[in-house]
Amino acid sequence: MPPSRRPPRRRPPRVPHDVADLSLASAGEARVDWADAQMPVLAQVRARFAREQPFAGVRIAASLHVTAETGNLVRTLQAGGGEVWIAAANPLSTQDEVAAALVVGDGAAVFARRRADRATVMAHQRAVAFAEPPGGPRPRRPGSGPTSVVTMDDGGDLLALWHGIRRAGEADDAGGDVTDDPPAHGLIGGTEETTAGALRLRAMADRGELTVPVLAVHEAETHRVVENRHGTGQSALDGILRATNVLLAGRTVVVLGYGSCGRGVAARARGMGAAVTICEIDPIRALEAKLEGYDVAPALEAAAAGDVFVTVTGNRDVLTAEHFRAMRDGAILANAGHFDVEISLADLASVADGPATEVRPLVERYVVDGRRLHLLAGGRVVNLAAAEGYPASVMDLSFTNQALAVEALVVDRERFAPGVHRVPQEMDAEMARLKLASLGIGIDMLSDRQAAYGRAWT
Amino acid sequence: MPPSRRPPRRRPPRVPHDVADLSLASAGEARVDWADAQMPVLAQVRARFAREQPFAGVRIAASLHVTAETGNLVRTLQAGGGEVWIAAANPLSTQDEVAAALVVGDGAAVFARRRADRATVMAHQRAVAFAEPPGGPRPRRPGSGPTSVVTMDDGGDLLALWHGIRRAGEADDAGGDVTDDPPAHGLIGGTEETTAGALRLRAMADRGELTVPVLAVHEAETHRVVENRHGTGQSALDGILRATNVLLAGRTVVVLGYGSCGRGVAARARGMGAAVTICEIDPIRALEAKLEGYDVAPALEAAAAGDVFVTVTGNRDVLTAEHFRAMRDGAILANAGHFDVEISLADLASVADGPATEVRPLVERYVVDGRRLHLLAGGRVVNLAAAEGYPASVMDLSFTNQALAVEALVVDRERFAPGVHRVPQEMDAEMARLKLASLGIGIDMLSDRQAAYGRAWT
Amino acid sequence: MPPSRRPPRRRPPRVPHDVADLSLASAGEARVDWADAQMPVLAQVRARFAREQPFAGVRIAASLHVTAETGNLVRTLQAGGGEVWIAAANPLSTQDEVAAALVVGDGAAVFARRRADRATVMAHQRAVAFAEPPGGPRPRRPGSGPTSVVTMDDGGDLLALWHGIRRAGEADDAGGDVTDDPPAHGLIGGTEETTAGALRLRAMADRGELTVPVLAVHEAETHRVVENRHGTGQSALDGILRATNVLLAGRTVVVLGYGSCGRGVAARARGMGAAVTICEIDPIRALEAKLEGYDVAPALEAAAAGDVFVTVTGNRDVLTAEHFRAMRDGAILANAGHFDVEISLADLASVADGPATEVRPLVERYVVDGRRLHLLAGGRVVNLAAAEGYPASVMDLSFTNQALAVEALVVDRERFAPGVHRVPQEMDAEMARLKLASLGIGIDMLSDRQAAYGRAWT
Amino acid sequence: MPPSRRPPRRRPPRVPHDVADLSLASAGEARVDWADAQMPVLAQVRARFAREQPFAGVRIAASLHVTAETGNLVRTLQAGGGEVWIAAANPLSTQDEVAAALVVGDGAAVFARRRADRATVMAHQRAVAFAEPPGGPRPRRPGSGPTSVVTMDDGGDLLALWHGIRRAGEADDAGGDVTDDPPAHGLIGGTEETTAGALRLRAMADRGELTVPVLAVHEAETHRVVENRHGTGQSALDGILRATNVLLAGRTVVVLGYGSCGRGVAARARGMGAAVTICEIDPIRALEAKLEGYDVAPALEAAAAGDVFVTVTGNRDVLTAEHFRAMRDGAILANAGHFDVEISLADLASVADGPATEVRPLVERYVVDGRRLHLLAGGRVVNLAAAEGYPASVMDLSFTNQALAVEALVVDRERFAPGVHRVPQEMDAEMARLKLASLGIGIDMLSDRQAAYGRAWT
């Protein structure tokens, strides 16, 4: 192979890894770089980490979606002096070119292959948890390398491994390299990204099994504001437009659920010229919606008047047989909730005349009493299934949150007792402040006199 | 007195009272009736009370603003079988014609005269607290009349009287009819409408002095949504337009403070065609504002760009000398916060060339470095000073809250221990439900299956 | 008279005038000055006029509303070297203190008294038209003073006088001083502010009677945008809030008429949190409304669903008996159209049970089938009757338009043939440009290359 | 070929045609049917045509984009009794499966193949213009078939053929079958869809060459409202989101051009939470934007502040070197105007460091002074290049317009003189009325009394 085929500055990667195809690296770098342009908050943190080196001597073991946005998180942790090992939390979301770029360009220990089977995924996670590449030699001599570890989880898998919880039912997959011995490096704590993972870890804590502190990053207020309202709001509509190319102006969009996600969907649907009807079981939220000028109605009444339906309640059976029977010809049904239980697929099949037909990609037509109902993405979350999920600038905050949480665990380690914690309020505020700064916005601070005035009231 | 002076159907009122002029009663009835047309929620409660008679045998002693809206609250409590005694919490807000109407038409024991002096106000409150008209005979024989009492406070005065706290510094005003003896009727509890009153009562509770439960009605979530965001939002702009008649379209309105009140002001200013800039010291709120499309800036930067400034922070010195010096010719300064400390009047006087001149009613011009700054209503809350405060439909919820709180104290009296409580969540929800019903709106309820699904997550 | 009663710098005015009370002058100056702070566009024109002196040797005879805003127009014309004579177009709108200020402070020849009788009004107009104060000596010797005249009309009265059209039916009022002789000064042309005046003058032109050019300033595009949409939009809602203090959030506001005024009302009602329903007979406008997210319905259907009704069609009988019978309890009826014919008062009286009762100032209650309907301001234009009409910044453009139109007639007098003309397009654009400049905004211009590209297509 | 491969109900089509693959017909029918669900206005017209048969004895020769929406137009014309021949106006937009479906299922004479070469396209148009399939036998015996013809053009090609204008410069392509003889069937008139086509036909009319009336359907007011504002507004943002997945909330979107398209883009960008800055050279439009609350700035000033730029002026060189040099890192550049001249690609290449790199499909990065600028879709119209162009419900009106225009030409043929006409106003209104009806909305009509009142003013 002629040397010109390989950039001269790149040596063969010596870092442990298992990725699909290293030759995809330059395509991966372009994607990571595009995402970087949308992630200015993390870039600010990265610059500070580069100066302060908070992660010197720390290994960071991450089980996350291996995407371009995550690539920038990896670079940020490395900039802070950390040694990063990363496995895919979900093999379906892995971007192989990004995995390659992180190995080749950044020297991260990446274990991720798109569509890997379950055994591989678990082997990858074990490799990352304990810095033990499957089948290969130990990456370093005893005594060298980081002696502290922080985990980053998307579902609690790494911490479960560390706490030896993996063995129940997983022995067959895991093979012979599972041991009961605690690893040599000291675990400081971990971060957790998901509601489900936090539930799992809180259950461990309740049983007295969790030995380290965990910061539940998704519970930050900043996260709620940015991800739910704006991330979900935009991407749900984006998914609906990509799937259908329907004109929203003049149509009636029914939003079922007026939590922070539903508010984001409703505000944007109105902003596109739609009349918006809100269905909500909480009367206070329903009143809020009404006072903001939305129509508010029970779902059955809305069913007869709507053109586009978006479920975003977090509950099940929001649209059922009675609603489908009431709908008008041409109605469009989309779900923006996490699980595909909000639109009852069983009911839809049972009231339809015959099986569904695909009329466009991701659009299935059911005929109910002679009227055509169009289900998007099989009732799965339309933001991801028909669009691309959260924009990079939303992930910017999520991953800044992650990076700051890891820092807090390392630098302030005495502060956190074992257990699952919300991120500290000042960290939440700091994230918002960094985000504002990235938009060129500064804000004022309380004067001493004002602070004293406020205290006089409390 | 010729019979033609008095409507034939009305006998001279035998109820104890002290009001300015009973002949104003019919004008007062028209006002109460107009307010009633805006208070459908309270009307629903009144209809139920009329059926259920929850206040049979209960005397309700109220110290509130005596206005047309309060008149409908009085009627509601009476409809439920209560005997109502009411004094003015603040003599400046008393509508004398309403006071007259409540005596003549409704038989309430009203003690309220507009602009009464302090001694009269206190005598009125004592009269109402203990059903003892000043100087007059006891209204009824021993053994007759209600034996239970509930207080309704706007500042904690009645409960202070009941707890004998009035004597410190008030002895001179109170004269000789103050006694240490507990009154014969049993005090069940009270409601409190204000933040300041709740602070005062909580301090009493902390000292172990509060012997009954108090429901802090202003802390209801419904209240926050309706009063702060919509009541304050609309009436602040209304006050600014009445004072100035300035066109908002195309102007820059700077809203200082992005709490629930500030959000209401900002949304309406935008809805009137203004560009809106938000100043906020809380970075998370500032970020929320930015993501909703507002400009966000430090106050000094906004000072140089704004046309109309609205302070609504709850803090002091929000606009000071440095801001005034930066402002453009023609700037308008309004405060929508409770106290007149948000715009520093001392600073404004100190930087101005000469004294202020009134250029329109409620508009004073200060000239600062040759530029004309216009202060509205002397920096007092513009909603009240230049407009009429909350619309009746806002008070509709506030007083429904009051009525339901009194009912809860009477009917559920075992439920509440002595101390200051938020209103129960189900009462909060019920209010929202009634308000929706008054707008012709029903909402769905969780199915059992959905409730079970939700529980599975928590 | 002690010197302290009169400011030392002021001599007794020697200019011809007839106003109510010269001692009101300083109060008037404050009002004119307040308006000036809202009229930056006119101020720019005034500054240019002061340099260029376009009106040297020109007398400007105006019949306009004598208000603070008009005061600034007078000052602008004077700054340009003009000699200004002004009469009240309508004695009800005259602000006596402004009339005094213009005489005392500015030396204008003002003939205006609030609530003057008809004969006085006509005498004032004649005085102004021909510079002949009633009953008094001629103001100057023959040969001195301006020799050219421009009229400014609000209804066409001055031009009618100049064309001798006044005599039919007005002889009795006019008395003996009417002559057929053409005045000595030369009439260059005039401006006209109203639709009705333009109709009258066009009829004169059609009969071949109009001997000079007239610029119909209200037909400027800028005027339409600013006055109709924003001036009417804001002041209509302002009038409704002042009259009722009703909370708009959560209510249904029905806007009847979706022309430029109706769009302004609808946008603001939505911006205040109302649900908005549009009634419109033009299907294209109705479709526009629907595509902007409004509900659209026939008036009878809307009647049953609305809380607040605003007519703004320019036509009659928009709300009639059938609509009143369909309305809900508590409905509010307001008219924002020019004439009080949009809400049929005859129908309202005929379907009501008994006469109306005033429940608040400017709010009359009619009871129809047991439901309370509230008519605002007797069906007269609510913007003026319950609020203050257009904001000064709206009049800023209207009067800039007037000032530039007078200038065009004087400077470009060869350009305009006798007849009624729209203002030239470049004057319209210039006004918009000045308004933008007053807001600190510059805009780009077409490059030569772009201009050529555009031409290639036409 | 086994019979099971072909649906038994379908015989081999005997209609003249030239399409890519008849076996795609059923996929095409699904697409046409999906579009039909979004085209209820055309469906109403189709139902009426089926009853009234306006096109009996008429051949309709169409040169249009052969898409699913056009399929519904073809069906509508056929329902009215017309014989439809259709060629592709542009071979790139042809949906081969729709072409097949129209032949197999509907018996239309379709001549359209995706990516056909120029000679084929011209042969197809000749075939359709004169009902002469290329190379094949004449489709019918003399004397049979329609004797009247109406053309439908998208660029004026068919009418140019009918007027013999094709020969200049096209002789080589056209081959030997071009004749000077006028065809046997009588041409009644035609419709034209594009601005460019209307210009071409008006030039023909000016030269006295146009022998029939042409209705320029794109000049309908309804068209302007629906297509420009709402069709372009939504699809431009849709294209930007599909290309970039950028979060609009909190970003500054700069819209260059505030015509009806720009207004649609701006309103939606604001509705997505963006701050919007307008650049416009017309001061009246700029003022309108400012009064609607938008920031307004010259393009160079906006260049330094924007995150996303959308050109929609219809002119060239709107963004040039000076703007690119002023932009911030990460800026996104999109064009929503018809031609790719609004963003100067030459300037962009000249100021960039090195060639562009593709960072996502349809996103090219240029580095200018170290800052990353992202050009979408190579500066081509982003609505079409990155999204799907107008929604079907927009085409619904466009094609209803076409169908009604053909009807007017046939039924009212005496009404229209040779030349290019706007569609009659009542047809415009009728379309809006049908669109409203399809949304379930009726509107009122003027009463006689109201009509008389209106006439009194004009």
Short mmCIF file of N, CA and C in Angstrom, two decimals, chain B residues 306-391:
data_model
loop_
_atom_site.label_atom_id
_atom_site.label_comp_id
_atom_site.label_asym_id
_atom_site.label_seq_id
_atom_site.Cartn_x
_atom_site.Cartn_y
_atom_site.Cartn_z
N GLY B 306 -33.76 50.12 25.06
CA GLY B 306 -35.19 49.98 25.29
C GLY B 306 -35.98 51.26 25.12
N ASP B 307 -37.27 51.09 24.85
CA ASP B 307 -38.20 52.22 24.81
C ASP B 307 -39.09 52.23 26.05
N VAL B 308 -39.50 51.03 26.48
CA VAL B 308 -40.37 50.90 27.64
C VAL B 308 -39.73 49.87 28.57
N PHE B 309 -39.65 50.19 29.85
CA PHE B 309 -39.04 49.29 30.83
C PHE B 309 -40.09 48.89 31.86
N VAL B 310 -40.18 47.60 32.14
CA VAL B 310 -41.12 47.11 33.15
C VAL B 310 -40.35 46.26 34.15
N THR B 311 -40.29 46.71 35.40
CA THR B 311 -39.63 45.90 36.43
C THR B 311 -40.65 45.00 37.08
N VAL B 312 -40.28 43.74 37.25
CA VAL B 312 -41.21 42.80 37.87
C VAL B 312 -40.40 41.66 38.49
N THR B 313 -39.47 42.06 39.37
CA THR B 313 -38.53 41.09 39.94
C THR B 313 -38.87 40.70 41.36
N GLY B 314 -39.57 41.58 42.11
CA GLY B 314 -39.73 41.37 43.54
C GLY B 314 -38.52 41.81 44.33
N ASN B 315 -37.55 42.41 43.67
CA ASN B 315 -36.38 42.87 44.39
C ASN B 315 -36.25 44.39 44.25
N ARG B 316 -35.20 44.95 44.81
CA ARG B 316 -35.05 46.40 44.82
C ARG B 316 -33.92 46.83 43.88
N ASP B 317 -33.92 48.11 43.53
CA ASP B 317 -32.80 48.72 42.81
C ASP B 317 -32.51 47.99 41.50
N VAL B 318 -33.54 47.67 40.82
CA VAL B 318 -33.37 46.97 39.55
C VAL B 318 -32.94 47.96 38.47
N LEU B 319 -33.50 49.14 38.52
CA LEU B 319 -33.05 50.22 37.64
C LEU B 319 -32.50 51.34 38.51
N THR B 320 -31.25 51.67 38.26
CA THR B 320 -30.56 52.65 39.10
C THR B 320 -29.87 53.70 38.22
N ALA B 321 -29.08 54.53 38.89
CA ALA B 321 -28.47 55.68 38.20
C ALA B 321 -27.78 55.28 36.91
N GLU B 322 -27.01 54.21 36.94
CA GLU B 322 -26.25 53.86 35.73
C GLU B 322 -27.19 53.52 34.57
N HIS B 323 -28.31 52.91 34.90
CA HIS B 323 -29.27 52.61 33.83
C HIS B 323 -29.93 53.87 33.30
N PHE B 324 -30.33 54.75 34.20
CA PHE B 324 -31.01 55.98 33.75
C PHE B 324 -30.09 56.78 32.82
N ARG B 325 -28.80 56.80 33.19
CA ARG B 325 -27.86 57.57 32.37
C ARG B 325 -27.69 56.97 30.98
N ALA B 326 -27.96 55.67 30.85
CA ALA B 326 -27.76 55.01 29.56
C ALA B 326 -28.99 55.06 28.66
N MET B 327 -30.11 55.48 29.23
CA MET B 327 -31.36 55.35 28.47
C MET B 327 -31.51 56.39 27.37
N ARG B 328 -32.37 56.06 26.42
CA ARG B 328 -32.60 56.94 25.28
C ARG B 328 -33.67 57.97 25.60
N ASP B 329 -33.67 59.01 24.83
CA ASP B 329 -34.70 60.04 24.95
C ASP B 329 -36.07 59.40 24.76
N GLY B 330 -36.97 59.73 25.67
CA GLY B 330 -38.34 59.25 25.54
C GLY B 330 -38.64 57.98 26.29
N ALA B 331 -37.66 57.40 26.96
CA ALA B 331 -37.86 56.12 27.64
C ALA B 331 -38.98 56.22 28.68
N ILE B 332 -39.69 55.11 28.83
CA ILE B 332 -40.82 55.03 29.77
C ILE B 332 -40.48 53.97 30.82
N LEU B 333 -40.68 54.32 32.09
CA LEU B 333 -40.31 53.43 33.19
C LEU B 333 -41.54 53.06 34.00
N ALA B 334 -41.81 51.77 34.06
CA ALA B 334 -42.97 51.31 34.83
C ALA B 334 -42.56 50.16 35.74
N ASN B 335 -43.19 50.09 36.88
CA ASN B 335 -42.95 48.99 37.80
C ASN B 335 -44.22 48.16 37.95
N ALA B 336 -44.09 46.85 37.78
CA ALA B 336 -45.23 45.97 37.99
C ALA B 336 -45.00 45.04 39.18
N GLY B 337 -43.97 45.31 39.96
CA GLY B 337 -43.74 44.54 41.18
C GLY B 337 -44.55 45.11 42.33
N HIS B 338 -44.64 44.37 43.39
CA HIS B 338 -45.55 44.75 44.47
C HIS B 338 -45.16 46.07 45.13
N PHE B 339 -43.87 46.23 45.36
CA PHE B 339 -43.42 47.42 46.09
C PHE B 339 -42.74 48.41 45.15
N ASP B 340 -42.70 49.66 45.57
CA ASP B 340 -42.16 50.71 44.70
C ASP B 340 -40.65 50.89 44.90
N VAL B 341 -39.95 49.77 45.07
CA VAL B 341 -38.50 49.84 45.30
C VAL B 341 -37.71 49.35 44.10
N GLU B 342 -38.39 48.89 43.05
CA GLU B 342 -37.65 48.28 41.94
C GLU B 342 -36.96 49.34 41.08
N ILE B 343 -37.64 50.43 40.86
CA ILE B 343 -37.01 51.57 40.20
C ILE B 343 -36.51 52.49 41.30
N SER B 344 -35.23 52.75 41.34
CA SER B 344 -34.69 53.56 42.43
C SER B 344 -35.08 55.02 42.22
N LEU B 345 -36.05 55.48 43.00
CA LEU B 345 -36.51 56.86 42.86
C LEU B 345 -35.44 57.83 43.33
N ALA B 346 -34.70 57.41 44.34
CA ALA B 346 -33.64 58.29 44.84
C ALA B 346 -32.59 58.51 43.76
N ASP B 347 -32.21 57.43 43.08
CA ASP B 347 -31.23 57.57 42.01
C ASP B 347 -31.78 58.42 40.88
N LEU B 348 -33.04 58.21 40.57
CA LEU B 348 -33.62 58.96 39.45
C LEU B 348 -33.61 60.45 39.76
N ALA B 349 -34.00 60.79 41.00
CA ALA B 349 -33.96 62.21 41.38
C ALA B 349 -32.54 62.74 41.34
N SER B 350 -31.59 61.90 41.73
CA SER B 350 -30.22 62.42 41.85
C SER B 350 -29.56 62.65 40.50
N VAL B 351 -29.93 61.86 39.50
CA VAL B 351 -29.28 62.07 38.19
C VAL B 351 -30.04 63.05 37.31
N ALA B 352 -31.25 63.44 37.73
CA ALA B 352 -32.07 64.29 36.86
C ALA B 352 -31.66 65.75 36.99
N ASP B 353 -31.84 66.48 35.90
CA ASP B 353 -31.65 67.92 35.91
C ASP B 353 -32.94 68.56 36.42
N GLY B 354 -32.98 68.89 37.66
CA GLY B 354 -34.16 69.55 38.20
C GLY B 354 -35.26 68.58 38.57
N PRO B 355 -36.34 69.08 39.11
CA PRO B 355 -37.42 68.21 39.57
C PRO B 355 -38.21 67.67 38.40
N ALA B 356 -39.00 66.64 38.68
CA ALA B 356 -39.84 66.05 37.66
C ALA B 356 -41.00 66.98 37.33
N THR B 357 -41.48 66.89 36.09
CA THR B 357 -42.70 67.62 35.73
C THR B 357 -43.72 66.61 35.24
N GLU B 358 -44.97 66.87 35.59
CA GLU B 358 -46.02 65.94 35.15
C GLU B 358 -46.43 66.30 33.73
N VAL B 359 -46.27 65.37 32.80
CA VAL B 359 -46.63 65.68 31.42
C VAL B 359 -47.97 65.09 31.02
N ARG B 360 -48.43 64.16 31.73
CA ARG B 360 -49.77 63.60 31.63
C ARG B 360 -50.11 63.11 33.02
N PRO B 361 -51.36 62.88 33.31
CA PRO B 361 -51.65 62.27 34.61
C PRO B 361 -50.86 60.98 34.76
N LEU B 362 -50.21 60.80 35.88
CA LEU B 362 -49.44 59.60 36.20
C LEU B 362 -48.14 59.46 35.41
N VAL B 363 -47.78 60.48 34.64
CA VAL B 363 -46.52 60.45 33.89
C VAL B 363 -45.67 61.64 34.30
N GLU B 364 -44.54 61.34 34.94
CA GLU B 364 -43.61 62.40 35.31
C GLU B 364 -42.38 62.34 34.43
N ARG B 365 -41.95 63.51 33.99
CA ARG B 365 -40.76 63.56 33.17
C ARG B 365 -39.56 63.99 33.99
N TYR B 366 -38.50 63.18 33.89
CA TYR B 366 -37.19 63.54 34.44
C TYR B 366 -36.27 63.77 33.24
N VAL B 367 -35.47 64.81 33.30
CA VAL B 367 -34.51 65.04 32.22
C VAL B 367 -33.13 64.64 32.73
N VAL B 368 -32.54 63.66 32.04
CA VAL B 368 -31.24 63.13 32.44
C VAL B 368 -30.30 63.33 31.26
N ASP B 369 -29.28 64.13 31.46
CA ASP B 369 -28.32 64.40 30.38
C ASP B 369 -29.04 64.83 29.11
N GLY B 370 -30.07 65.63 29.28
CA GLY B 370 -30.80 66.15 28.12
C GLY B 370 -31.82 65.21 27.54
N ARG B 371 -31.92 64.00 28.08
CA ARG B 371 -32.88 63.04 27.55
C ARG B 371 -34.08 62.93 28.48
N ARG B 372 -35.27 62.78 27.88
CA ARG B 372 -36.49 62.78 28.68
C ARG B 372 -36.86 61.35 29.10
N LEU B 373 -36.88 61.09 30.40
CA LEU B 373 -37.31 59.79 30.92
C LEU B 373 -38.67 59.99 31.59
N HIS B 374 -39.57 59.04 31.36
CA HIS B 374 -40.94 59.20 31.86
C HIS B 374 -41.25 58.11 32.87
N LEU B 375 -41.46 58.51 34.09
CA LEU B 375 -41.76 57.56 35.17
C LEU B 375 -43.27 57.47 35.34
N LEU B 376 -43.78 56.25 35.35
CA LEU B 376 -45.23 56.09 35.48
C LEU B 376 -45.61 55.85 36.94
N ALA B 377 -46.65 56.53 37.37
CA ALA B 377 -47.28 56.27 38.68
C ALA B 377 -46.27 56.34 39.81
N GLY B 378 -45.28 57.16 39.65
CA GLY B 378 -44.30 57.34 40.73
C GLY B 378 -43.56 56.06 41.10
N GLY B 379 -43.54 55.10 40.19
CA GLY B 379 -42.83 53.85 40.47
C GLY B 379 -43.66 52.86 41.27
N ARG B 380 -44.90 53.23 41.59
CA ARG B 380 -45.77 52.26 42.26
C ARG B 380 -46.30 51.26 41.24
N VAL B 381 -46.88 50.19 41.75
CA VAL B 381 -47.29 49.10 40.86
C VAL B 381 -48.28 49.63 39.82
N VAL B 382 -47.86 49.60 38.57
CA VAL B 382 -48.60 50.29 37.51
C VAL B 382 -49.95 49.64 37.24
N ASN B 383 -50.05 48.35 37.51
CA ASN B 383 -51.30 47.62 37.31
C ASN B 383 -52.44 48.23 38.11
N LEU B 384 -52.11 48.60 39.34
CA LEU B 384 -53.14 49.15 40.22
C LEU B 384 -53.20 50.66 40.11
N ALA B 385 -52.02 51.28 40.00
CA ALA B 385 -51.99 52.73 40.07
C ALA B 385 -52.52 53.36 38.78
N ALA B 386 -52.30 52.71 37.66
CA ALA B 386 -52.72 53.32 36.40
C ALA B 386 -53.85 52.54 35.73
N ALA B 387 -54.08 51.31 36.15
CA ALA B 387 -55.23 50.55 35.62
C ALA B 387 -56.05 50.08 36.82
N GLU B 388 -56.72 48.95 36.71
CA GLU B 388 -57.64 48.56 37.78
C GLU B 388 -57.23 47.30 38.51
N GLY B 389 -55.96 46.91 38.36
CA GLY B 389 -55.56 45.67 39.02
C GLY B 389 -56.15 44.47 38.30
N TYR B 390 -56.24 43.37 39.02
CA TYR B 390 -56.67 42.14 38.39
C TYR B 390 -58.09 42.23 37.87
N PRO B 391 -58.33 41.68 36.69
CA PRO B 391 -59.69 41.54 36.20
C PRO B 391 -60.54 40.67 37.13
#
